[in-house]
Amino acid sequence: MATVEAAAGHLPGRKGWNIAWSDVALLAVLAGMGVVYTSLSPHFLRVENFSNILRQASPLFFLAMGQTLCLLAGGIDLSQGSIVSLTSVITIGVMMQFGLAAGTGAGLLVGLVVGLINGVLVGIVRLSPIIVTVGTSFVAAGLALQYTGGEPIAGIPEDILPYFAWVGQGSLGPVPVPAVFMGIGLVFLHFFLQRTRLGRHIYAVGGHPEAALTSGIRVPWVLVGVYTLSGILSGIGGYILTARAISGEPLLGGGDLLLQSLGSVVIGGTSLFGGRGGVLKTFLGMLVISLMVNGLNLLGMSTFIQQVVIGGIILASVAATAMRGVQRR
């Protein structure tokens, strides 16, 4: 009975939309950034700029959601950037030969396959998530470079190009299409974690894996599901990013995309040790990063300075999380 209670102690509340003080603090940070950037740049407080922020944030959103699931389960996914790159080149390569539907299916299948491999190795074989996802990251990155010879590929047939570009560049009124996907994804993932058995088991596995196992939760298969979902979400992010670029980029997932994914989760307040947090918190963390990057771009700051700022915010967030952990004891 004690183990059941230990596992249940990490399950999310039934009410679902609870707001903690840390969420209020993030909202205050967002408001403060808005005030500062508005005072420093006349371009910030414009509808076009906010549409641009949402459009650029959508791929990061899907990666950060996948990362949230992994961290909630007590793991981590370092293969996301390479999944984005492999999804990009496979989508364009297949689309050029076999059409829109085949390219879309093949691109999204990349994320599912890599995520499933991660899940089996972590959940069934019980290898370290860091080692496994670093390994699959190298494999996926190498395959993307081998497939394209290290060069971007382009040449989507004209008859399907408008449909594919609509996913990354289109709008529904003033709302960018990628933002619509982001909204649908947020609602779906929130209710998945709060209302489904697998969602609640993810919290239990991350909070106390031994108690979860003793309680009858099939921990290995929960982990397989978590990493598979993370791979699928990374593939969706890569697909949207590719639809914006209209070319297959073997290095599309490089740079600081993975850092921003991890940063969104950490800044949002999801525990690095599993069992605590959620997608709404990560959504706020992602908005902080997206707003900060947009504002720094408007002010003409270099990407190097942006990396320094993002790293500083992540360190501050980790320190705040650690202090809250000490206070709970």
mmCIF file of C-alpha atoms in Angstrom:
data_model
loop_
_atom_site.group_PDB
_atom_site.id
_atom_site.type_symbol
_atom_site.label_atom_id
_atom_site.label_comp_id
_atom_site.label_asym_id
_atom_site.label_seq_id
_atom_site.Cartn_x
_atom_site.Cartn_y
_atom_site.Cartn_z
ATOM 1 C CA MET A 1 0.000 0.000 0.000
ATOM 2 C CA ALA A 2 2.850 2.357 0.814
ATOM 3 C CA THR A 3 4.290 1.963 -2.652
ATOM 4 C CA VAL A 4 0.936 2.680 -4.255
ATOM 5 C CA GLU A 5 0.673 5.888 -2.262
ATOM 6 C CA ALA A 6 4.255 6.808 -3.163
ATOM 7 C CA ALA A 7 3.498 6.487 -6.843
ATOM 8 C CA ALA A 8 0.148 8.233 -6.581
ATOM 9 C CA GLY A 9 1.758 11.164 -4.806
ATOM 10 C CA HIS A 10 3.289 12.318 -8.081
ATOM 11 C CA LEU A 11 0.105 12.092 -10.146
ATOM 12 C CA PRO A 12 -1.302 15.374 -11.513
ATOM 13 C CA GLY A 13 -4.299 16.969 -9.869
ATOM 14 C CA ARG A 14 -7.731 16.322 -11.385
ATOM 15 C CA LYS A 15 -8.582 20.023 -11.756
ATOM 16 C CA GLY A 16 -5.830 20.384 -14.379
ATOM 17 C CA TRP A 17 -5.590 24.173 -14.870
ATOM 18 C CA ASN A 18 -4.096 24.974 -11.437
ATOM 19 C CA ILE A 19 -1.782 28.026 -11.466
ATOM 20 C CA ALA A 20 1.258 28.007 -9.183
ATOM 21 C CA TRP A 21 3.236 31.047 -8.052
ATOM 22 C CA SER A 22 6.000 30.086 -10.470
ATOM 23 C CA ASP A 23 3.498 30.307 -13.355
ATOM 24 C CA VAL A 24 2.473 33.767 -12.177
ATOM 25 C CA ALA A 25 6.156 34.739 -12.040
ATOM 26 C CA LEU A 26 6.626 33.613 -15.655
ATOM 27 C CA LEU A 27 3.581 35.609 -16.736
ATOM 28 C CA ALA A 28 5.101 38.627 -14.951
ATOM 29 C CA VAL A 29 8.383 38.043 -16.795
ATOM 30 C CA LEU A 30 6.534 37.915 -20.124
ATOM 31 C CA ALA A 31 4.704 41.148 -19.302
ATOM 32 C CA GLY A 32 7.966 42.801 -18.226
ATOM 33 C CA MET A 33 9.690 41.756 -21.443
ATOM 34 C CA GLY A 34 6.770 43.150 -23.409
ATOM 35 C CA VAL A 35 7.055 46.516 -21.663
ATOM 36 C CA VAL A 36 10.832 46.718 -22.141
ATOM 37 C CA TYR A 37 10.811 45.684 -25.796
ATOM 38 C CA THR A 38 7.892 47.993 -26.584
ATOM 39 C CA SER A 39 9.817 50.917 -25.132
ATOM 40 C CA LEU A 40 12.998 50.026 -27.047
ATOM 41 C CA SER A 41 11.582 49.012 -30.449
ATOM 42 C CA PRO A 42 8.640 50.530 -32.363
ATOM 43 C CA HIS A 43 8.265 47.250 -34.281
ATOM 44 C CA PHE A 44 7.624 44.992 -31.284
ATOM 45 C CA LEU A 45 3.994 45.777 -30.496
ATOM 46 C CA ARG A 46 2.659 45.028 -33.956
ATOM 47 C CA VAL A 47 0.288 42.303 -35.120
ATOM 48 C CA GLU A 48 2.759 41.260 -37.818
ATOM 49 C CA ASN A 49 5.495 40.815 -35.237
ATOM 50 C CA PHE A 50 3.352 38.669 -32.939
ATOM 51 C CA SER A 51 2.291 36.556 -35.928
ATOM 52 C CA ASN A 52 5.965 36.102 -36.705
ATOM 53 C CA ILE A 53 6.713 35.102 -33.102
ATOM 54 C CA LEU A 54 3.981 32.444 -33.123
ATOM 55 C CA ARG A 55 5.043 31.144 -36.542
ATOM 56 C CA GLN A 56 8.673 30.755 -35.456
ATOM 57 C CA ALA A 57 7.724 29.305 -32.051
ATOM 58 C CA SER A 58 5.650 26.422 -33.418
ATOM 59 C CA PRO A 59 8.501 23.976 -34.270
ATOM 60 C CA LEU A 60 10.144 24.700 -30.909
ATOM 61 C CA PHE A 61 6.806 24.081 -29.211
ATOM 62 C CA PHE A 62 6.565 20.515 -30.527
ATOM 63 C CA LEU A 63 10.154 19.703 -29.551
ATOM 64 C CA ALA A 64 9.661 21.174 -26.077
ATOM 65 C CA MET A 65 6.470 19.156 -25.575
ATOM 66 C CA GLY A 66 8.321 15.941 -26.404
ATOM 67 C CA GLN A 67 11.136 16.921 -24.074
ATOM 68 C CA THR A 68 8.591 17.602 -21.327
ATOM 69 C CA LEU A 69 7.210 14.057 -21.576
ATOM 70 C CA CYS A 70 10.725 12.603 -21.317
ATOM 71 C CA LEU A 71 11.696 14.736 -18.312
ATOM 72 C CA LEU A 72 8.389 13.982 -16.567
ATOM 73 C CA ALA A 73 9.241 10.282 -16.941
ATOM 74 C CA GLY A 74 12.681 10.869 -15.459
ATOM 75 C CA GLY A 75 14.593 10.807 -18.767
ATOM 76 C CA ILE A 76 15.803 13.130 -21.494
ATOM 77 C CA ASP A 77 15.822 13.144 -25.311
ATOM 78 C CA LEU A 78 18.998 14.517 -26.901
ATOM 79 C CA SER A 79 18.162 13.189 -30.379
ATOM 80 C CA GLN A 80 15.495 15.781 -31.189
ATOM 81 C CA GLY A 81 17.707 18.048 -33.306
ATOM 82 C CA SER A 82 18.883 15.198 -35.505
ATOM 83 C CA ILE A 83 15.317 13.921 -35.896
ATOM 84 C CA VAL A 84 14.399 17.370 -37.226
ATOM 85 C CA SER A 85 17.253 17.230 -39.763
ATOM 86 C CA LEU A 86 16.459 13.682 -40.927
ATOM 87 C CA THR A 87 12.739 14.474 -41.142
ATOM 88 C CA SER A 88 13.535 17.510 -43.277
ATOM 89 C CA VAL A 89 15.620 15.723 -45.914
ATOM 90 C CA ILE A 90 13.434 12.603 -46.075
ATOM 91 C CA THR A 91 10.273 14.712 -46.415
ATOM 92 C CA ILE A 92 11.645 16.741 -49.323
ATOM 93 C CA GLY A 93 13.448 13.821 -50.963
ATOM 94 C CA VAL A 94 10.379 11.554 -51.006
ATOM 95 C CA MET A 95 8.047 14.438 -51.871
ATOM 96 C CA MET A 96 10.115 15.260 -54.967
ATOM 97 C CA GLN A 97 9.715 11.708 -56.255
ATOM 98 C CA PHE A 98 6.379 10.444 -54.988
ATOM 99 C CA GLY A 99 4.265 13.466 -54.094
ATOM 100 C CA LEU A 100 2.897 15.337 -51.092
ATOM 101 C CA ALA A 101 1.205 12.496 -49.206
ATOM 102 C CA ALA A 102 4.154 10.113 -49.538
ATOM 103 C CA GLY A 103 6.643 12.809 -48.474
ATOM 104 C CA THR A 104 4.529 13.787 -45.484
ATOM 105 C CA GLY A 105 4.100 10.178 -44.386
ATOM 106 C CA ALA A 106 7.777 9.340 -44.809
ATOM 107 C CA GLY A 107 8.923 12.460 -42.954
ATOM 108 C CA LEU A 108 6.660 11.873 -39.976
ATOM 109 C CA LEU A 109 7.587 8.177 -39.956
ATOM 110 C CA VAL A 110 11.207 9.184 -39.304
ATOM 111 C CA GLY A 111 10.300 10.660 -35.934
ATOM 112 C CA LEU A 112 8.206 7.641 -34.992
ATOM 113 C CA VAL A 113 10.962 5.153 -35.876
ATOM 114 C CA VAL A 114 13.779 7.007 -34.101
ATOM 115 C CA GLY A 115 11.555 7.612 -31.075
ATOM 116 C CA LEU A 116 10.531 3.947 -30.971
ATOM 117 C CA ILE A 117 14.185 2.861 -31.082
ATOM 118 C CA ASN A 118 14.953 5.246 -28.228
ATOM 119 C CA GLY A 119 11.995 3.908 -26.262
ATOM 120 C CA VAL A 120 12.880 0.251 -26.699
ATOM 121 C CA LEU A 121 16.523 0.804 -25.718
ATOM 122 C CA VAL A 122 15.609 2.933 -22.692
ATOM 123 C CA GLY A 123 12.453 1.137 -21.539
ATOM 124 C CA ILE A 124 12.981 -2.523 -22.513
ATOM 125 C CA VAL A 125 16.792 -2.866 -22.662
ATOM 126 C CA ARG A 126 17.110 -0.369 -19.763
ATOM 127 C CA LEU A 127 20.031 1.650 -21.117
ATOM 128 C CA SER A 128 20.812 5.216 -20.051
ATOM 129 C CA PRO A 129 18.572 7.778 -21.827
ATOM 130 C CA ILE A 130 21.550 10.097 -22.329
ATOM 131 C CA ILE A 131 23.706 7.425 -23.978
ATOM 132 C CA VAL A 132 20.842 6.089 -26.108
ATOM 133 C CA THR A 133 19.616 9.434 -27.415
ATOM 134 C CA VAL A 134 23.137 10.729 -28.052
ATOM 135 C CA GLY A 135 23.775 7.560 -30.054
ATOM 136 C CA THR A 136 20.602 7.827 -32.143
ATOM 137 C CA SER A 137 21.334 11.530 -32.582
ATOM 138 C CA PHE A 138 24.643 10.716 -34.261
ATOM 139 C CA VAL A 139 23.032 8.015 -36.403
ATOM 140 C CA ALA A 140 20.184 10.270 -37.548
ATOM 141 C CA ALA A 141 22.517 13.198 -38.224
ATOM 142 C CA GLY A 142 24.839 10.961 -40.217
ATOM 143 C CA LEU A 143 21.970 9.535 -42.273
ATOM 144 C CA ALA A 144 20.723 13.052 -43.069
ATOM 145 C CA LEU A 145 24.168 14.102 -44.296
ATOM 146 C CA GLN A 146 24.677 10.864 -46.257
ATOM 147 C CA TYR A 147 21.258 11.152 -47.914
ATOM 148 C CA THR A 148 21.943 14.670 -49.210
ATOM 149 C CA GLY A 149 25.724 14.608 -49.552
ATOM 150 C CA GLY A 150 25.820 17.382 -46.983
ATOM 151 C CA GLU A 151 23.982 19.839 -49.225
ATOM 152 C CA PRO A 152 20.403 21.164 -49.028
ATOM 153 C CA ILE A 153 17.948 19.600 -51.477
ATOM 154 C CA ALA A 154 15.142 21.461 -53.212
ATOM 155 C CA GLY A 155 12.854 21.110 -56.190
ATOM 156 C CA ILE A 156 9.348 20.291 -54.979
ATOM 157 C CA PRO A 157 6.976 20.017 -57.977
ATOM 158 C CA GLU A 158 5.046 23.225 -58.619
ATOM 159 C CA ASP A 159 1.647 21.515 -58.370
ATOM 160 C CA ILE A 160 2.125 20.523 -54.714
ATOM 161 C CA LEU A 161 4.372 23.356 -53.547
ATOM 162 C CA PRO A 162 1.536 25.728 -52.452
ATOM 163 C CA TYR A 163 -0.083 23.014 -50.307
ATOM 164 C CA PHE A 164 3.179 22.132 -48.570
ATOM 165 C CA ALA A 165 4.206 25.767 -48.084
ATOM 166 C CA TRP A 166 0.808 26.525 -46.525
ATOM 167 C CA VAL A 167 1.747 24.353 -43.519
ATOM 168 C CA GLY A 168 4.722 26.555 -42.640
ATOM 169 C CA GLN A 169 3.889 29.881 -44.247
ATOM 170 C CA GLY A 170 0.091 30.053 -44.512
ATOM 171 C CA SER A 171 -2.360 31.943 -42.318
ATOM 172 C CA LEU A 172 -5.981 31.601 -41.245
ATOM 173 C CA GLY A 173 -6.948 35.250 -41.031
ATOM 174 C CA PRO A 174 -4.347 36.919 -38.788
ATOM 175 C CA VAL A 175 -3.340 33.587 -37.207
ATOM 176 C CA PRO A 176 -0.395 31.682 -38.738
ATOM 177 C CA VAL A 177 -1.171 28.063 -39.609
ATOM 178 C CA PRO A 178 1.752 26.775 -37.469
ATOM 179 C CA ALA A 179 0.206 28.591 -34.494
ATOM 180 C CA VAL A 180 -3.066 26.747 -35.107
ATOM 181 C CA PHE A 181 -1.187 23.436 -34.994
ATOM 182 C CA MET A 182 0.508 24.619 -31.806
ATOM 183 C CA GLY A 183 -2.828 25.435 -30.141
ATOM 184 C CA ILE A 184 -4.322 22.069 -31.092
ATOM 185 C CA GLY A 185 -1.202 20.303 -29.827
ATOM 186 C CA LEU A 186 -1.265 22.147 -26.497
ATOM 187 C CA VAL A 187 -4.883 21.240 -25.768
ATOM 188 C CA PHE A 188 -4.395 17.631 -26.852
ATOM 189 C CA LEU A 189 -1.213 17.091 -24.800
ATOM 190 C CA HIS A 190 -2.618 18.788 -21.700
ATOM 191 C CA PHE A 191 -5.649 16.539 -21.627
ATOM 192 C CA PHE A 192 -3.496 13.531 -22.539
ATOM 193 C CA LEU A 193 -1.368 14.051 -19.424
ATOM 194 C CA GLN A 194 -4.274 14.954 -17.152
ATOM 195 C CA ARG A 195 -7.048 12.641 -18.284
ATOM 196 C CA THR A 196 -5.537 9.480 -19.725
ATOM 197 C CA ARG A 197 -4.103 6.503 -17.905
ATOM 198 C CA LEU A 198 -0.813 6.681 -19.800
ATOM 199 C CA GLY A 199 -0.479 10.370 -19.032
ATOM 200 C CA ARG A 200 -0.886 9.812 -15.310
ATOM 201 C CA HIS A 201 1.434 6.817 -15.407
ATOM 202 C CA ILE A 202 4.155 9.051 -16.885
ATOM 203 C CA TYR A 203 4.049 11.193 -13.728
ATOM 204 C CA ALA A 204 4.132 8.106 -11.531
ATOM 205 C CA VAL A 205 7.099 6.571 -13.377
ATOM 206 C CA GLY A 206 9.082 9.803 -13.207
ATOM 207 C CA GLY A 207 8.230 10.487 -9.571
ATOM 208 C CA HIS A 208 8.990 7.070 -8.129
ATOM 209 C CA PRO A 209 9.763 4.314 -10.693
ATOM 210 C CA GLU A 210 10.134 1.519 -8.133
ATOM 211 C CA ALA A 211 6.780 2.351 -6.523
ATOM 212 C CA ALA A 212 5.163 2.644 -9.952
ATOM 213 C CA LEU A 213 6.463 -0.815 -10.906
ATOM 214 C CA THR A 214 5.256 -2.329 -7.647
ATOM 215 C CA SER A 215 1.875 -0.688 -8.164
ATOM 216 C CA GLY A 216 1.400 -2.640 -11.373
ATOM 217 C CA ILE A 217 2.349 0.072 -13.846
ATOM 218 C CA ARG A 218 4.170 -1.389 -16.855
ATOM 219 C CA VAL A 219 7.110 0.991 -16.574
ATOM 220 C CA PRO A 220 9.106 -0.281 -19.598
ATOM 221 C CA TRP A 221 6.142 0.189 -21.957
ATOM 222 C CA VAL A 222 5.353 3.600 -20.489
ATOM 223 C CA LEU A 223 8.916 4.627 -21.378
ATOM 224 C CA VAL A 224 8.545 3.164 -24.874
ATOM 225 C CA GLY A 225 5.422 5.279 -25.309
ATOM 226 C CA VAL A 226 7.107 8.414 -23.950
ATOM 227 C CA TYR A 227 10.131 8.295 -26.265
ATOM 228 C CA THR A 228 7.994 7.310 -29.254
ATOM 229 C CA LEU A 229 5.766 10.323 -28.621
ATOM 230 C CA SER A 230 8.820 12.541 -28.257
ATOM 231 C CA GLY A 231 10.096 11.291 -31.614
ATOM 232 C CA ILE A 232 6.728 11.899 -33.291
ATOM 233 C CA LEU A 233 6.517 15.419 -31.858
ATOM 234 C CA SER A 234 10.078 16.148 -33.009
ATOM 235 C CA GLY A 235 9.119 14.907 -36.467
ATOM 236 C CA ILE A 236 6.107 17.246 -36.534
ATOM 237 C CA GLY A 237 8.345 20.144 -35.524
ATOM 238 C CA GLY A 238 10.818 19.222 -38.254
ATOM 239 C CA TYR A 239 8.034 18.970 -40.829
ATOM 240 C CA ILE A 240 6.685 22.441 -40.004
ATOM 241 C CA LEU A 241 10.188 23.911 -40.042
ATOM 242 C CA THR A 242 10.833 22.300 -43.438
ATOM 243 C CA ALA A 243 7.551 23.642 -44.808
ATOM 244 C CA ARG A 244 8.762 27.094 -43.845
ATOM 245 C CA ALA A 245 12.165 26.627 -45.487
ATOM 246 C CA ILE A 246 10.785 24.757 -48.578
ATOM 247 C CA SER A 247 13.961 22.703 -48.787
ATOM 248 C CA GLY A 248 15.516 19.653 -47.165
ATOM 249 C CA GLU A 249 18.216 20.895 -44.827
ATOM 250 C CA PRO A 250 20.592 18.261 -43.353
ATOM 251 C CA LEU A 251 21.610 20.703 -40.616
ATOM 252 C CA LEU A 252 18.141 22.109 -39.927
ATOM 253 C CA GLY A 253 18.040 20.694 -36.390
ATOM 254 C CA GLY A 254 21.518 21.895 -35.485
ATOM 255 C CA GLY A 255 22.400 25.110 -33.763
ATOM 256 C CA ASP A 256 20.628 25.937 -30.522
ATOM 257 C CA LEU A 257 17.263 24.241 -31.267
ATOM 258 C CA LEU A 258 17.870 21.436 -28.763
ATOM 259 C CA LEU A 259 19.144 23.945 -26.191
ATOM 260 C CA GLN A 260 15.971 25.994 -26.608
ATOM 261 C CA SER A 261 13.848 22.855 -26.258
ATOM 262 C CA LEU A 262 15.514 21.939 -22.982
ATOM 263 C CA GLY A 263 15.474 25.573 -21.895
ATOM 264 C CA SER A 264 11.722 25.857 -22.447
ATOM 265 C CA VAL A 265 11.091 22.892 -20.156
ATOM 266 C CA VAL A 266 13.509 24.033 -17.451
ATOM 267 C CA ILE A 267 12.357 27.667 -17.482
ATOM 268 C CA GLY A 268 8.755 26.468 -17.296
ATOM 269 C CA GLY A 269 9.554 24.688 -14.063
ATOM 270 C CA THR A 270 9.281 20.983 -14.940
ATOM 271 C CA SER A 271 11.566 19.015 -12.657
ATOM 272 C CA LEU A 272 14.787 17.634 -14.107
ATOM 273 C CA PHE A 273 14.305 14.615 -11.848
ATOM 274 C CA GLY A 274 10.864 13.614 -13.115
ATOM 275 C CA GLY A 275 7.316 13.489 -11.815
ATOM 276 C CA ARG A 276 6.583 17.215 -11.540
ATOM 277 C CA GLY A 277 5.628 19.783 -14.145
ATOM 278 C CA GLY A 278 3.491 19.819 -17.261
ATOM 279 C CA VAL A 279 2.981 21.064 -20.789
ATOM 280 C CA LEU A 280 1.343 24.347 -19.752
ATOM 281 C CA LYS A 281 4.469 25.261 -17.775
ATOM 282 C CA THR A 282 6.642 24.373 -20.755
ATOM 283 C CA PHE A 283 4.409 26.488 -22.997
ATOM 284 C CA LEU A 284 5.098 29.510 -20.773
ATOM 285 C CA GLY A 285 8.831 28.719 -20.782
ATOM 286 C CA MET A 286 8.771 28.473 -24.572
ATOM 287 C CA LEU A 287 7.042 31.852 -24.815
ATOM 288 C CA VAL A 288 9.766 33.396 -22.641
ATOM 289 C CA ILE A 289 12.483 32.121 -24.992
ATOM 290 C CA SER A 290 10.577 33.005 -28.178
ATOM 291 C CA LEU A 291 9.753 36.521 -26.961
ATOM 292 C CA MET A 292 13.299 37.087 -25.763
ATOM 293 C CA VAL A 293 14.841 35.943 -29.082
ATOM 294 C CA ASN A 294 12.416 38.096 -31.072
ATOM 295 C CA GLY A 295 13.120 41.154 -28.927
ATOM 296 C CA LEU A 296 16.877 40.716 -29.128
ATOM 297 C CA ASN A 297 16.620 40.343 -32.913
ATOM 298 C CA LEU A 298 14.650 43.572 -33.121
ATOM 299 C CA LEU A 299 17.331 45.290 -31.051
ATOM 300 C CA GLY A 300 20.038 43.981 -33.376
ATOM 301 C CA MET A 301 21.704 41.665 -30.856
ATOM 302 C CA SER A 302 23.840 38.869 -32.313
ATOM 303 C CA THR A 303 22.942 35.184 -31.990
ATOM 304 C CA PHE A 304 26.012 34.793 -29.762
ATOM 305 C CA ILE A 305 24.566 37.236 -27.246
ATOM 306 C CA GLN A 306 21.217 35.428 -27.485
ATOM 307 C CA GLN A 307 22.901 32.134 -26.545
ATOM 308 C CA VAL A 308 24.530 33.806 -23.552
ATOM 309 C CA VAL A 309 21.179 35.195 -22.402
ATOM 310 C CA ILE A 310 19.333 31.884 -22.898
ATOM 311 C CA GLY A 311 22.065 30.028 -21.007
ATOM 312 C CA GLY A 312 21.885 32.551 -18.177
ATOM 313 C CA ILE A 313 18.114 32.199 -17.898
ATOM 314 C CA ILE A 314 18.388 28.403 -17.856
ATOM 315 C CA LEU A 315 20.983 28.542 -15.077
ATOM 316 C CA ALA A 316 18.776 30.907 -13.057
ATOM 317 C CA SER A 317 15.786 28.597 -13.574
ATOM 318 C CA VAL A 318 17.739 25.529 -12.476
ATOM 319 C CA ALA A 319 18.935 27.392 -9.379
ATOM 320 C CA ALA A 320 15.359 28.446 -8.563
ATOM 321 C CA THR A 321 14.141 24.848 -9.001
ATOM 322 C CA ALA A 322 16.910 23.565 -6.725
ATOM 323 C CA MET A 323 16.054 26.150 -4.063
ATOM 324 C CA ARG A 324 12.385 25.122 -4.134
ATOM 325 C CA GLY A 325 13.471 21.502 -3.681
ATOM 326 C CA VAL A 326 15.545 22.449 -0.633
ATOM 327 C CA GLN A 327 12.628 24.416 0.844
ATOM 328 C CA ARG A 328 10.277 21.409 0.474
ATOM 329 C CA ARG A 329 12.605 19.344 2.619
#
